[in-house]
Amino acid sequence: MASVAIDDTRLCDPGPYREYRISVSLGGSTWHVWRRYSQFDALRSAMCSGQSNPNTPARASLPPKGFLQPHSTAVERMPALDTWLSAVVSCEASLA
């Protein structure tokens, strides 16, 4: 089963906007992708549309959105994003 972790953040320019690094591990290999908070929010919305189960992990709240948060605030947000994404991946893997 794949494991995911959100383990870094960066401020991108031009933009400016903040991205979070997702590390995905499977079968001894690891990949890293960078995603914006808005992409987490879009994924959550897409996964929740049409789902009637209110206990689906995707329905859990994301941490609050902020405009160009300082690095310290973005780092504080990472554990909540990580918990949300890990729960979604676990749930989706169990359905496969």
Coordinates of N, CA, C and O in Angstrom, one line a residue:
M1 N 0.8 -1.2 0.0 CA 0.0 0.0 0.0 C 0.9 1.2 0.0 O 1.9 1.3 0.6
A2 N 0.5 2.3 -0.7 CA 1.2 3.5 -0.8 C 1.1 4.3 0.5 O 0.1 4.2 1.2
S3 N 2.2 5.0 0.9 CA 2.1 5.9 2.0 C 2.4 7.3 1.5 O 3.1 7.5 0.5
V4 N 1.7 8.3 2.1 CA 1.9 9.7 1.7 C 2.3 10.5 2.9 O 1.9 10.2 4.0
A5 N 3.0 11.6 2.7 CA 3.4 12.5 3.8 C 3.6 13.9 3.2 O 4.1 14.0 2.1
I6 N 3.1 14.9 3.8 CA 3.3 16.2 3.5 C 4.4 16.7 4.3 O 4.3 16.8 5.6
D7 N 5.6 17.0 3.7 CA 6.8 17.1 4.5 C 7.6 18.4 4.3 O 8.7 18.6 4.8
D8 N 7.1 19.3 3.4 CA 7.8 20.6 3.2 C 6.8 21.6 2.6 O 5.7 21.2 2.1
T9 N 7.2 22.8 2.6 CA 6.4 23.9 2.0 C 7.4 24.9 1.4 O 8.5 25.0 1.9
R10 N 6.9 25.6 0.4 CA 7.7 26.7 -0.2 C 6.8 27.8 -0.7 O 5.7 27.5 -1.1
L11 N 7.4 29.0 -0.8 CA 6.7 30.1 -1.3 C 7.2 30.3 -2.8 O 8.5 30.3 -3.0
C12 N 6.3 30.2 -3.7 CA 6.7 30.3 -5.2 C 6.6 31.7 -5.7 O 5.6 32.4 -5.4
D13 N 7.5 32.0 -6.6 CA 7.5 33.3 -7.2 C 7.8 33.0 -8.7 O 8.8 32.3 -8.9
P14 N 7.2 33.5 -9.7 CA 6.1 34.5 -9.6 C 4.8 34.0 -9.0 O 4.6 32.8 -9.1
G15 N 4.1 34.8 -8.5 CA 2.8 34.4 -7.9 C 2.3 35.5 -7.1 O 1.6 36.4 -7.5
P16 N 2.8 35.6 -5.9 CA 3.4 34.5 -5.1 C 2.3 33.6 -4.6 O 1.1 34.1 -4.4
Y17 N 2.6 32.4 -4.4 CA 1.7 31.4 -3.8 C 2.6 30.4 -3.0 O 3.7 30.3 -3.3
R18 N 1.9 29.6 -2.2 CA 2.6 28.6 -1.4 C 2.2 27.2 -1.9 O 1.1 27.0 -2.3
E19 N 3.2 26.3 -1.9 CA 3.0 24.9 -2.3 C 3.5 24.0 -1.1 O 4.3 24.4 -0.3
Y20 N 2.9 22.8 -1.1 CA 3.2 21.8 -0.1 C 3.8 20.6 -0.9 O 3.3 20.2 -1.9
R21 N 4.9 20.0 -0.3 CA 5.5 18.8 -1.0 C 4.8 17.6 -0.4 O 4.8 17.4 0.8
I22 N 4.3 16.7 -1.3 CA 3.8 15.5 -1.0 C 4.8 14.4 -1.4 O 5.2 14.3 -2.5
S23 N 5.2 13.6 -0.4 CA 6.1 12.5 -0.7 C 5.2 11.2 -0.7 O 4.5 10.9 0.2
V24 N 5.3 10.5 -1.8 CA 4.5 9.2 -2.0 C 5.5 8.1 -2.1 O 6.4 8.1 -2.9
S25 N 5.3 7.1 -1.3 CA 6.2 5.9 -1.3 C 5.4 4.7 -1.6 O 4.3 4.4 -1.0
L26 N 6.0 3.8 -2.4 CA 5.3 2.6 -2.8 C 6.4 1.6 -3.4 O 7.1 2.0 -4.3
G27 N 6.4 0.4 -2.8 CA 7.3 -0.6 -3.3 C 8.8 -0.2 -3.3 O 9.5 -0.5 -4.2
G28 N 9.2 0.5 -2.3 CA 10.6 0.9 -2.2 C 11.0 2.2 -3.0 O 12.1 2.6 -3.0
S29 N 10.0 2.7 -3.8 CA 10.3 4.0 -4.5 C 9.5 5.1 -3.9 O 8.5 4.9 -3.3
T30 N 10.1 6.3 -4.0 CA 9.5 7.5 -3.5 C 9.4 8.6 -4.6 O 10.4 8.8 -5.3
W31 N 8.3 9.2 -4.7 CA 8.1 10.4 -5.6 C 7.7 11.6 -4.8 O 7.1 11.5 -3.7
H32 N 8.0 12.7 -5.3 CA 7.7 14.0 -4.7 C 6.9 14.9 -5.7 O 7.4 15.0 -6.8
V33 N 5.8 15.4 -5.2 CA 5.1 16.4 -6.0 C 4.7 17.6 -5.2 O 4.6 17.4 -4.0
W34 N 4.6 18.7 -5.8 CA 4.3 19.9 -5.1 C 2.9 20.3 -5.5 O 2.5 20.3 -6.7
R35 N 2.0 20.7 -4.5 CA 0.7 21.1 -4.8 C 0.3 22.3 -3.9 O 0.7 22.4 -2.8
R36 N -0.6 23.1 -4.5 CA -1.1 24.3 -3.8 C -2.3 23.9 -2.9 O -2.9 22.8 -3.1
Y37 N -2.6 24.7 -1.9 CA -3.7 24.4 -1.0 C -5.0 24.3 -1.8 O -5.8 23.5 -1.6
S38 N -5.1 25.2 -2.8 CA -6.3 25.2 -3.7 C -6.5 23.8 -4.4 O -7.7 23.4 -4.6
Q39 N -5.4 23.1 -4.6 CA -5.6 21.8 -5.2 C -6.1 20.8 -4.2 O -6.8 19.8 -4.6
F40 N -5.7 20.9 -3.0 CA -6.3 20.0 -1.9 C -7.8 20.3 -1.8 O -8.6 19.4 -1.7
D41 N -8.1 21.6 -1.8 CA -9.5 22.0 -1.7 C -10.3 21.4 -2.9 O -11.4 20.9 -2.7
A42 N -9.8 21.5 -4.1 CA -10.5 21.0 -5.3 C -10.6 19.5 -5.2 O -11.7 19.0 -5.6
L43 N -9.6 18.8 -4.7 CA -9.7 17.4 -4.6 C -10.8 17.0 -3.6 O -11.6 16.1 -3.8
R44 N -10.8 17.7 -2.5 CA -11.8 17.5 -1.4 C -13.2 17.7 -2.0 O -14.1 16.8 -1.8
S45 N -13.4 18.8 -2.7 CA -14.7 19.1 -3.3 C -15.1 18.0 -4.3 O -16.3 17.5 -4.3
A46 N -14.2 17.6 -5.2 CA -14.5 16.5 -6.2 C -14.8 15.2 -5.5 O -15.7 14.5 -6.0
M47 N -14.1 14.9 -4.4 CA -14.4 13.6 -3.8 C -15.7 13.6 -3.0 O -16.3 12.6 -2.8
C48 N -16.1 14.8 -2.5 CA -17.3 14.9 -1.7 C -18.6 14.9 -2.6 O -19.6 14.6 -2.1
S49 N -18.4 15.4 -3.8 CA -19.6 15.6 -4.6 C -20.1 14.2 -5.0 O -19.4 13.3 -5.4
G50 N -21.4 13.9 -4.8 CA -22.0 12.7 -5.1 C -21.8 11.6 -4.1 O -22.3 10.5 -4.2
Q51 N -21.1 11.9 -3.0 CA -20.9 10.9 -1.9 C -22.0 11.1 -0.8 O -22.1 12.2 -0.3
S52 N -22.7 10.1 -0.5 CA -23.7 10.3 0.5 C -23.3 9.9 1.9 O -23.9 10.3 2.9
N53 N -22.1 9.3 2.1 CA -21.6 8.9 3.4 C -20.9 10.1 4.1 O -19.9 10.5 3.6
P54 N -21.5 10.6 5.1 CA -21.0 11.7 5.8 C -19.7 11.4 6.6 O -19.0 12.3 7.0
N55 N -19.3 10.1 6.7 CA -18.1 9.7 7.4 C -16.9 9.5 6.5 O -15.9 9.1 7.0
T56 N -17.1 9.8 5.2 CA -16.0 9.6 4.3 C -14.8 10.6 4.7 O -15.1 11.7 5.0
P57 N -13.6 10.1 4.8 CA -12.5 11.0 5.2 C -12.4 12.2 4.4 O -12.0 13.3 4.9
A58 N -12.7 12.2 3.1 CA -12.6 13.4 2.3 C -13.5 14.5 2.8 O -13.2 15.7 2.6
R59 N -14.6 14.2 3.5 CA -15.5 15.2 4.0 C -14.9 15.9 5.2 O -15.4 17.0 5.6
A60 N -13.9 15.4 5.8 CA -13.2 16.1 7.0 C -12.8 17.5 6.5 O -12.4 17.7 5.4
S61 N -12.8 18.4 7.4 CA -12.4 19.8 7.1 C -10.9 19.9 6.9 O -10.1 19.2 7.5
L62 N -10.6 20.7 5.9 CA -9.2 21.1 5.7 C -8.8 22.2 6.7 O -9.7 22.9 7.1
P63 N -7.6 22.4 7.0 CA -7.2 23.6 7.8 C -7.6 24.9 7.1 O -7.7 24.9 5.9
P64 N -7.9 25.9 7.8 CA -8.4 27.2 7.2 C -7.4 27.7 6.2 O -6.2 27.6 6.3
K65 N -7.9 28.3 5.1 CA -7.1 28.9 4.1 C -6.7 30.3 4.5 O -7.5 31.0 5.2
G66 N -5.5 30.7 4.1 CA -5.1 32.0 4.4 C -4.3 32.6 3.2 O -3.9 31.8 2.4
F67 N -4.3 33.9 3.1 CA -3.6 34.5 2.0 C -2.2 34.7 2.3 O -1.8 35.4 3.2
L68 N -1.3 34.1 1.5 CA 0.2 34.2 1.6 C 0.6 34.1 3.1 O 1.2 35.0 3.7
Q69 N 0.3 33.0 3.7 CA 0.7 32.8 5.1 C 2.2 32.8 5.3 O 2.9 32.3 4.4
P70 N 2.6 33.3 6.4 CA 4.1 33.2 6.7 C 4.5 31.7 6.8 O 3.6 30.9 7.0
H71 N 5.8 31.5 6.6 CA 6.3 30.1 6.7 C 5.9 29.4 7.9 O 5.4 28.2 7.9
S72 N 5.9 30.0 9.1 CA 5.6 29.4 10.3 C 4.1 28.9 10.4 O 3.8 27.8 10.8
T73 N 3.2 29.7 9.8 CA 1.8 29.3 9.8 C 1.6 28.1 8.8 O 0.9 27.2 9.1
A74 N 2.3 28.2 7.7 CA 2.2 27.1 6.7 C 2.7 25.8 7.3 O 2.2 24.8 7.0
V75 N 3.8 25.9 8.0 CA 4.4 24.7 8.7 C 3.4 24.1 9.7 O 3.2 22.9 9.8
E76 N 2.7 25.0 10.4 CA 1.7 24.5 11.4 C 0.5 23.9 10.7 O -0.2 23.0 11.2
R77 N 0.2 24.3 9.5 CA -0.9 23.7 8.7 C -0.6 22.3 8.1 O -1.4 21.5 7.9
M78 N 0.7 22.0 7.9 CA 1.1 20.8 7.3 C 0.6 19.5 8.0 O 0.1 18.6 7.3
P79 N 0.7 19.4 9.3 CA 0.2 18.2 10.0 C -1.3 17.9 9.7 O -1.7 16.8 9.5
A80 N -2.1 19.0 9.6 CA -3.6 18.8 9.4 C -3.8 18.3 7.9 O -4.6 17.4 7.7
L81 N -3.1 18.9 7.0 CA -3.1 18.5 5.6 C -2.7 17.0 5.4 O -3.3 16.2 4.7
D82 N -1.6 16.7 6.1 CA -1.0 15.4 6.1 C -2.0 14.4 6.6 O -2.2 13.3 6.0
T83 N -2.6 14.7 7.8 CA -3.6 13.8 8.4 C -4.8 13.5 7.4 O -5.2 12.4 7.2
W84 N -5.3 14.6 6.8 CA -6.4 14.5 5.9 C -6.0 13.7 4.7 O -6.8 12.7 4.3
L85 N -4.9 13.9 4.1 CA -4.5 13.2 2.9 C -4.2 11.7 3.2 O -4.6 10.9 2.4
S86 N -3.6 11.5 4.3 CA -3.3 10.1 4.7 C -4.6 9.3 4.9 O -4.7 8.1 4.5
A87 N -5.6 9.9 5.5 CA -6.9 9.3 5.7 C -7.6 9.0 4.4 O -8.2 7.9 4.2
V88 N -7.5 9.9 3.5 CA -8.2 9.7 2.2 C -7.5 8.6 1.4 O -8.1 7.7 0.9
V89 N -6.1 8.6 1.4 CA -5.4 7.5 0.7 C -5.7 6.2 1.4 O -6.0 5.2 0.7
S90 N -5.8 6.1 2.7 CA -6.1 4.8 3.4 C -7.5 4.3 3.0 O -7.7 3.2 2.7
C91 N -8.4 5.2 3.0 CA -9.8 4.9 2.7 C -9.9 4.4 1.3 O -10.5 3.4 1.0
E92 N -9.3 5.2 0.3 CA -9.4 4.8 -1.1 C -8.7 3.5 -1.3 O -9.2 2.7 -2.1
A93 N -7.6 3.2 -0.6 CA -6.9 1.9 -0.8 C -7.7 0.8 -0.3 O -7.7 -0.3 -1.0
S94 N -8.5 1.0 0.7 CA -9.3 -0.1 1.2 C -10.5 -0.4 0.3 O -11.1 -1.5 0.4
L95 N -10.9 0.6 -0.5 CA -12.0 0.4 -1.4 C -11.6 -0.3 -2.7 O -12.4 -0.8 -3.4
A96 N -10.3 -0.3 -3.0 CA -9.8 -0.8 -4.2 C -9.8 -2.3 -4.2 O -9.8 -3.0 -3.3

